[in-house]
Amino acid sequence: MIQNYVRANSIPASLLALAAAVTLLCGSGCRSVVSDDRALETLASEPSPEQPKSLPAKLTSTPMDQAAKPDVAVTEAEAILAANVIQSKKNDFRPRKISSRGWYHEAGTPLYRAIPTGTHLWRHQSLERLLDQPESPRETLLAGTRSTDPEVQSTAMIGLARLGESVDPAALGKLVEDETTTSATKAALLEAIVLQPTQIARPVVSGLFERREALLSSVQIEGEDAVTLLEQQLWIALAAVSQKIEDDPRFIVAFAQHKPEIQETILDLLLVAHCRKVPEPIAQRFGTMSTQAIRRVGLWPAYLRSVAPIDRLLEQTRSADFPTREAATIGLGREGSKEAREALEAITENDSTLVQVAAVIAWAQLDDHLHWTRLAEAPSWRVRLAVAEFIPIEPRHQFAIEKLSEDNSRQVREAIEARAGMLVSRKSDDADAEPKPIERVELTPEEAITILDLIDQSQHAADESQRVKARQTLLLEPAKVLTAVDQAAEQLANYENDYLFQVLLPQCDPLYRRLEEAISDRPQLALGAARQLAQHATQHPLPELVVWRIYRNIDRFTPMTWPVLLEIVHEDQRPPAEAIVRRALGTDLTQVRIAAYEHVSRYPLPDVASQLCDGLEHEMPAVRIAAIEALQQLQRDGDRHRFAEMLLDSDIDVQLAACRALDHFQDPRGSSHLNRMTYSSSKTVRLLAVQSIAARNNDSDIPTLIRALDDETAIRSAALDGLSSLVPKGQHPGQISPADSLDARCAAWKNWFDRQASFQ
């Protein structure tokens, strides 16, 4: 009987065993993601069912049917953003591969062209496909940031940064230091960090640059090319947050010790920064090298673009080798002399198309020429495309920008629209140019009330004939309408009158047309209109009704448009602007809160001290710094103990801001802390302390600066700069000049100090 039972149930048992094996291999979902051979090893090393993985204590007693289910949105985001994806569906006969290379370097665009045009050097096919979709990818990217896979999480955060969203640079920096992320992903993260405001990106980039040896060693296993590309991106990120790279010793000191690829990167960064005078150490480096040696190490084109003198450039613009001729042409723009300009004009008129493209890049180095209109009408679309990429988006070039926005080439139109956005005014057959606003007139109170009554009748009169008559009267007196609404701005801000705001006022003043676009539900249109209002506000105050309407519709603004909103009220002290700033003080958007704190620093507001004190405990150092500076301007003596507590902050820049605030109140604790920082074991801390001491311009700091002359090179240079500004020029050490070596100048100042001490 037992044999019959076994024989009867052998087939079902086999099927059950096969089903169990398939279930173990495929899992509960319908997708399987295998990134490389290591993933197969991981699957092979999974514990057997008889020896399950140990669970956390709080989960060990949870039944299987009550276990937490995976987040579907996160799973879908991982399937879209992961590299090397293999995706299968229930009805698929075999798995379907999704094309994705992960992050890779786009080597086709040179650095000196990529940075000015905002071209991303690091690409990701899956992410770019997602960003190109007509639907907003924001929700997918937000779900991707919750993934436990660092690669997916990094890609999602980079995508948000490229959308213009506010992303915490510190979080991106942690992913850069994560050893599980690849070198290409680390480089793309560095590129995303500098898309954030410079003030909050600078400390993150500087910290990563200081730890670059550890970062580079962590990717050594990927090969020398991966290490070089990551190191290049570190230099590019540092240049993006540096104020003046030709004065930054990190770019100049030890230039000759870098590998040729890094030297070329630094030279192109100097070119992008419009550095006219080549730093002396770099000039000396190439002054001792022959042409053959420069060519042999692969620095010949970079040398021509960034270092070569005018005679060498003029000679090489006639070279038969195109890369040499192109580099020399670009170098003419950097050189900028009258002779270089004449050569550029000749090249623009007579040379081949590709050399003329190089001439456009050279013209972009010169701010005061008048050739953009002529260049925008060049016969070659390649030249016009270069013009669209490099022309400054300024009112004086409006005609050339309009020509490019109507160009026959789709690539030219897309290039100028991507840069100018809504600022490019386009002419069409059915729309005339935007009219100028109508001037205001003087109105008596009775006349103003009459106009306001007509405005009310235009929308709310019971009789249609009354509404029509009121509208006809208002359209004939636009100047009186603008004057009347200015006088009753606060009351009209909440007034429900579609005819007034959507028809009448936009016809009287184009700013009201921009206002309606700025508070619309169309994100791209709202962003462009808000930028136009901000640009106008930098030259003329906006009508008060415009600012009040913005405040009344402030909930319509998104994380993308909120920063522009603070630009609109940047220099505005009127009540509606104050109301907007008060709302911004409590927002969760870091960039907006910093801008609000800066506004309070310029124009202190009453009753905001508690919100500023909350900023002292914010997780972002940049917010804490802005809060300290704003509190300082409130002139409250009771805040001194708060500033003293901030001297113990974990961030050096926050400590320095607290020192400045204490100095403002003449509290000696600030100067004492700066003095202690000069004894720090960290070179960076000592350098920042010496620079802050030099900026104080206090005679009592001379002994501290003299002591710093025995420190490392960068610190000694900062101390010398401080002494030169503190001590009147007539009292400087005799027989000292900038041409002397650093050691000689330090010795002269120390001898000077010893003599001064002996006289006292």
CSV table of N, CA and C in Angstrom, one decimal, residues 555-650:
chain,number,residue,atom,x,y,z
A,555,ASP,N,0.6,80.3,-1.7
A,555,ASP,CA,0.5,78.9,-1.7
A,555,ASP,C,0.6,78.2,-3.0
A,556,ARG,N,0.4,79.0,-4.1
A,556,ARG,CA,0.6,78.4,-5.4
A,556,ARG,C,2.0,78.2,-5.8
A,557,PHE,N,3.0,78.8,-5.1
A,557,PHE,CA,4.4,78.7,-5.5
A,557,PHE,C,4.9,77.4,-5.1
A,558,THR,N,5.8,76.8,-5.9
A,558,THR,CA,6.4,75.5,-5.7
A,558,THR,C,7.8,75.6,-5.3
A,559,PRO,N,8.5,74.5,-4.9
A,559,PRO,CA,9.9,74.6,-4.6
A,559,PRO,C,10.7,75.1,-5.8
A,560,MET,N,10.2,75.1,-7.0
A,560,MET,CA,11.0,75.6,-8.1
A,560,MET,C,10.9,77.1,-8.2
A,561,THR,N,9.7,77.7,-7.9
A,561,THR,CA,9.5,79.1,-8.0
A,561,THR,C,9.7,79.9,-6.7
A,562,TRP,N,9.7,79.2,-5.6
A,562,TRP,CA,9.9,80.0,-4.3
A,562,TRP,C,11.2,80.8,-4.3
A,563,PRO,N,12.4,80.2,-4.7
A,563,PRO,CA,13.6,81.0,-4.7
A,563,PRO,C,13.5,82.3,-5.6
A,564,VAL,N,12.8,82.2,-6.7
A,564,VAL,CA,12.6,83.4,-7.5
A,564,VAL,C,11.7,84.4,-6.8
A,565,LEU,N,10.8,83.9,-6.0
A,565,LEU,CA,9.9,84.8,-5.3
A,565,LEU,C,10.7,85.7,-4.3
A,566,LEU,N,11.7,85.2,-3.7
A,566,LEU,CA,12.6,86.0,-2.8
A,566,LEU,C,13.4,87.0,-3.6
A,567,GLU,N,13.7,86.7,-4.9
A,567,GLU,CA,14.4,87.6,-5.7
A,567,GLU,C,13.5,88.8,-6.0
A,568,ILE,N,12.2,88.6,-6.2
A,568,ILE,CA,11.3,89.6,-6.5
A,568,ILE,C,11.2,90.7,-5.4
A,569,VAL,N,11.3,90.2,-4.1
A,569,VAL,CA,11.2,91.2,-3.0
A,569,VAL,C,12.6,91.4,-2.4
A,570,HIS,N,13.7,91.2,-3.2
A,570,HIS,CA,15.0,91.3,-2.7
A,570,HIS,C,15.3,92.7,-2.1
A,571,GLU,N,14.9,93.7,-2.7
A,571,GLU,CA,15.2,95.1,-2.2
A,571,GLU,C,13.9,95.8,-1.8
A,572,ASP,N,12.8,95.1,-1.5
A,572,ASP,CA,11.5,95.7,-1.2
A,572,ASP,C,11.3,95.7,0.3
A,573,GLN,N,10.9,96.8,0.8
A,573,GLN,CA,10.6,97.0,2.3
A,573,GLN,C,9.2,97.2,2.5
A,574,ARG,N,8.3,97.2,1.6
A,574,ARG,CA,6.9,97.5,1.8
A,574,ARG,C,6.2,96.4,2.5
A,575,PRO,N,5.0,96.6,3.1
A,575,PRO,CA,4.3,95.6,3.9
A,575,PRO,C,4.1,94.3,3.2
A,576,PRO,N,3.7,94.3,1.9
A,576,PRO,CA,3.5,92.9,1.3
A,576,PRO,C,4.8,92.1,1.2
A,577,ALA,N,5.9,92.8,0.9
A,577,ALA,CA,7.2,92.2,0.9
A,577,ALA,C,7.6,91.6,2.2
A,578,GLU,N,7.3,92.4,3.3
A,578,GLU,CA,7.6,91.9,4.6
A,578,GLU,C,6.7,90.6,4.9
A,579,ALA,N,5.5,90.6,4.5
A,579,ALA,CA,4.7,89.4,4.7
A,579,ALA,C,5.2,88.2,4.0
A,580,ILE,N,5.7,88.4,2.8
A,580,ILE,CA,6.3,87.3,2.0
A,580,ILE,C,7.6,86.8,2.8
A,581,VAL,N,8.4,87.7,3.2
A,581,VAL,CA,9.6,87.3,3.9
A,581,VAL,C,9.3,86.5,5.2
A,582,ARG,N,8.3,86.9,5.9
A,582,ARG,CA,7.9,86.2,7.2
A,582,ARG,C,7.4,84.8,6.9
A,583,ARG,N,6.7,84.6,5.7
A,583,ARG,CA,6.3,83.2,5.4
A,583,ARG,C,7.6,82.4,5.0
A,584,ALA,N,8.5,83.1,4.3
A,584,ALA,CA,9.7,82.3,3.9
A,584,ALA,C,10.6,81.9,5.1
A,585,LEU,N,10.5,82.7,6.2
A,585,LEU,CA,11.4,82.3,7.4
A,585,LEU,C,11.0,81.0,7.9
A,586,GLY,N,9.8,80.5,7.7
A,586,GLY,CA,9.3,79.2,8.3
A,586,GLY,C,9.3,78.1,7.3
A,587,THR,N,9.7,78.3,6.0
A,587,THR,CA,9.7,77.3,5.0
A,587,THR,C,10.7,76.2,5.2
A,588,ASP,N,10.4,75.0,4.7
A,588,ASP,CA,11.4,73.9,4.8
A,588,ASP,C,12.4,73.9,3.7
A,589,LEU,N,12.3,74.9,2.7
A,589,LEU,CA,13.3,74.9,1.6
A,589,LEU,C,14.5,75.7,2.1
A,590,THR,N,15.6,75.0,2.1
A,590,THR,CA,16.9,75.6,2.6
A,590,THR,C,17.2,76.9,1.9
A,591,GLN,N,17.2,76.9,0.6
A,591,GLN,CA,17.7,78.0,-0.2
A,591,GLN,C,16.8,79.2,0.1
A,592,VAL,N,15.5,79.0,0.2
A,592,VAL,CA,14.5,80.1,0.5
A,592,VAL,C,14.7,80.6,1.9
A,593,ARG,N,14.9,79.8,2.8
A,593,ARG,CA,15.1,80.2,4.2
A,593,ARG,C,16.4,81.1,4.3
A,594,ILE,N,17.4,80.7,3.6
A,594,ILE,CA,18.7,81.5,3.6
A,594,ILE,C,18.4,82.9,3.0
A,595,ALA,N,17.7,82.9,1.9
A,595,ALA,CA,17.4,84.2,1.3
A,595,ALA,C,16.6,85.1,2.2
A,596,ALA,N,15.6,84.5,2.9
A,596,ALA,CA,14.8,85.2,3.9
A,596,ALA,C,15.7,85.8,5.0
A,597,TYR,N,16.6,85.0,5.5
A,597,TYR,CA,17.5,85.5,6.6
A,597,TYR,C,18.3,86.6,6.1
A,598,GLU,N,18.8,86.5,4.8
A,598,GLU,CA,19.6,87.6,4.2
A,598,GLU,C,18.8,88.9,4.1
A,599,HIS,N,17.5,88.7,3.7
A,599,HIS,CA,16.7,89.9,3.6
A,599,HIS,C,16.5,90.6,5.0
A,600,VAL,N,16.4,89.8,6.1
A,600,VAL,CA,16.3,90.3,7.4
A,600,VAL,C,17.6,91.0,7.8
A,601,SER,N,18.7,90.5,7.3
A,601,SER,CA,20.0,91.1,7.6
A,601,SER,C,20.1,92.5,7.0
A,602,ARG,N,19.5,92.7,5.8
A,602,ARG,CA,19.5,94.0,5.2
A,602,ARG,C,18.5,94.9,5.7
A,603,TYR,N,17.3,94.4,6.0
A,603,TYR,CA,16.1,95.2,6.4
A,603,TYR,C,15.5,94.5,7.7
A,604,PRO,N,16.1,94.7,8.8
A,604,PRO,CA,15.6,94.0,10.0
A,604,PRO,C,14.1,94.2,10.2
A,605,LEU,N,13.4,93.1,10.6
A,605,LEU,CA,12.0,93.1,10.9
A,605,LEU,C,11.7,92.9,12.4
A,606,PRO,N,10.7,93.5,12.9
A,606,PRO,CA,10.4,93.2,14.3
A,606,PRO,C,9.7,91.8,14.5
A,607,ASP,N,9.8,91.3,15.7
A,607,ASP,CA,9.1,90.1,16.0
A,607,ASP,C,9.5,88.9,15.2
A,608,VAL,N,10.8,88.8,14.7
A,608,VAL,CA,11.2,87.6,14.0
A,608,VAL,C,12.4,86.9,14.7
A,609,ALA,N,12.7,87.4,15.9
A,609,ALA,CA,13.9,86.8,16.6
A,609,ALA,C,13.7,85.3,16.9
A,610,SER,N,12.5,84.9,17.2
A,610,SER,CA,12.3,83.5,17.6
A,610,SER,C,12.5,82.6,16.4
A,611,GLN,N,12.1,83.0,15.2
A,611,GLN,CA,12.3,82.2,14.0
A,611,GLN,C,13.8,82.2,13.6
A,612,LEU,N,14.5,83.3,13.8
A,612,LEU,CA,15.9,83.3,13.6
A,612,LEU,C,16.7,82.4,14.6
A,613,CYS,N,16.2,82.4,15.8
A,613,CYS,CA,16.9,81.5,16.8
A,613,CYS,C,16.6,80.0,16.4
A,614,ASP,N,15.5,79.7,15.8
A,614,ASP,CA,15.2,78.3,15.3
A,614,ASP,C,16.3,78.0,14.3
A,615,GLY,N,16.7,78.9,13.5
A,615,GLY,CA,17.6,78.7,12.4
A,615,GLY,C,19.0,78.3,13.0
A,616,LEU,N,19.3,78.7,14.2
A,616,LEU,CA,20.6,78.3,14.8
A,616,LEU,C,20.7,76.8,15.0
A,617,GLU,N,19.6,76.1,15.1
A,617,GLU,CA,19.6,74.7,15.3
A,617,GLU,C,19.4,73.9,14.0
A,618,HIS,N,19.4,74.6,12.9
A,618,HIS,CA,19.1,73.9,11.6
A,618,HIS,C,20.3,72.9,11.3
A,619,GLU,N,20.0,71.9,10.5
A,619,GLU,CA,21.0,70.9,10.2
A,619,GLU,C,22.0,71.4,9.2
A,620,MET,N,21.6,72.4,8.4
A,620,MET,CA,22.5,72.9,7.3
A,620,MET,C,23.4,74.0,7.9
A,621,PRO,N,24.7,73.9,7.7
A,621,PRO,CA,25.6,75.0,8.2
A,621,PRO,C,25.2,76.3,7.6
A,622,ALA,N,24.9,76.4,6.3
A,622,ALA,CA,24.6,77.6,5.6
A,622,ALA,C,23.4,78.3,6.3
A,623,VAL,N,22.4,77.6,6.7
A,623,VAL,CA,21.3,78.2,7.4
A,623,VAL,C,21.7,78.8,8.7
A,624,ARG,N,22.5,78.0,9.5
A,624,ARG,CA,23.0,78.5,10.8
A,624,ARG,C,23.8,79.8,10.6
A,625,ILE,N,24.6,79.9,9.6
A,625,ILE,CA,25.4,81.1,9.3
A,625,ILE,C,24.5,82.3,9.0
A,626,ALA,N,23.5,82.1,8.1
A,626,ALA,CA,22.6,83.1,7.8
A,626,ALA,C,21.8,83.6,9.0
A,627,ALA,N,21.4,82.7,9.8
A,627,ALA,CA,20.6,83.0,11.0
A,627,ALA,C,21.5,83.9,12.0
A,628,ILE,N,22.8,83.5,12.1
A,628,ILE,CA,23.7,84.3,13.0
A,628,ILE,C,23.8,85.7,12.5
A,629,GLU,N,24.0,85.9,11.1
A,629,GLU,CA,24.2,87.2,10.6
A,629,GLU,C,22.9,88.0,10.7
A,630,ALA,N,21.7,87.4,10.6
A,630,ALA,CA,20.5,88.1,10.7
A,630,ALA,C,20.2,88.5,12.1
A,631,LEU,N,20.5,87.7,13.1
A,631,LEU,CA,20.3,88.0,14.5
A,631,LEU,C,21.3,89.1,14.9
A,632,GLN,N,22.5,89.1,14.3
A,632,GLN,CA,23.4,90.2,14.6
A,632,GLN,C,22.9,91.6,14.3
A,633,GLN,N,22.1,91.6,13.1
A,633,GLN,CA,21.6,92.9,12.7
A,633,GLN,C,20.4,93.4,13.5
A,634,LEU,N,19.8,92.5,14.3
A,634,LEU,CA,18.7,93.0,15.2
A,634,LEU,C,19.2,93.7,16.4
A,635,GLN,N,20.6,93.7,16.6
A,635,GLN,CA,21.2,94.5,17.7
A,635,GLN,C,20.6,94.2,19.1
A,636,ARG,N,20.3,92.9,19.4
A,636,ARG,CA,19.8,92.5,20.7
A,636,ARG,C,21.0,92.0,21.5
A,637,ASP,N,21.3,92.7,22.6
A,637,ASP,CA,22.5,92.4,23.4
A,637,ASP,C,22.3,91.0,24.0
A,638,GLY,N,21.0,90.6,24.2
A,638,GLY,CA,20.8,89.3,24.8
A,638,GLY,C,21.2,88.1,24.0
A,639,ASP,N,21.5,88.3,22.7
A,639,ASP,CA,21.9,87.2,21.8
A,639,ASP,C,23.4,86.9,21.9
A,640,ARG,N,24.1,87.6,22.7
A,640,ARG,CA,25.6,87.4,22.7
A,640,ARG,C,25.9,86.0,23.3
A,641,HIS,N,25.1,85.5,24.2
A,641,HIS,CA,25.3,84.2,24.8
A,641,HIS,C,25.0,83.1,23.7
A,642,ARG,N,24.1,83.4,22.8
A,642,ARG,CA,23.8,82.4,21.8
A,642,ARG,C,25.0,82.3,20.8
A,643,PHE,N,25.5,83.5,20.5
A,643,PHE,CA,26.7,83.5,19.6
A,643,PHE,C,27.9,82.7,20.2
A,644,ALA,N,28.0,82.9,21.5
A,644,ALA,CA,29.1,82.2,22.2
A,644,ALA,C,28.9,80.7,22.2
A,645,GLU,N,27.7,80.3,22.3
A,645,GLU,CA,27.4,78.8,22.2
A,645,GLU,C,27.7,78.3,20.8
A,646,MET,N,27.5,79.1,19.8
A,646,MET,CA,27.8,78.7,18.4
A,646,MET,C,29.3,78.5,18.2
A,647,LEU,N,30.2,79.0,19.1
A,647,LEU,CA,31.6,78.8,18.9
A,647,LEU,C,31.9,77.3,19.1
A,648,LEU,N,31.0,76.5,19.6
A,648,LEU,CA,31.2,75.1,19.8
A,648,LEU,C,30.6,74.3,18.6
A,649,ASP,N,30.1,75.0,17.6
A,649,ASP,CA,29.5,74.3,16.5
A,649,ASP,C,30.5,73.4,15.8
A,650,SER,N,29.9,72.3,15.1
A,650,SER,CA,30.8,71.3,14.5
A,650,SER,C,31.4,71.9,13.1
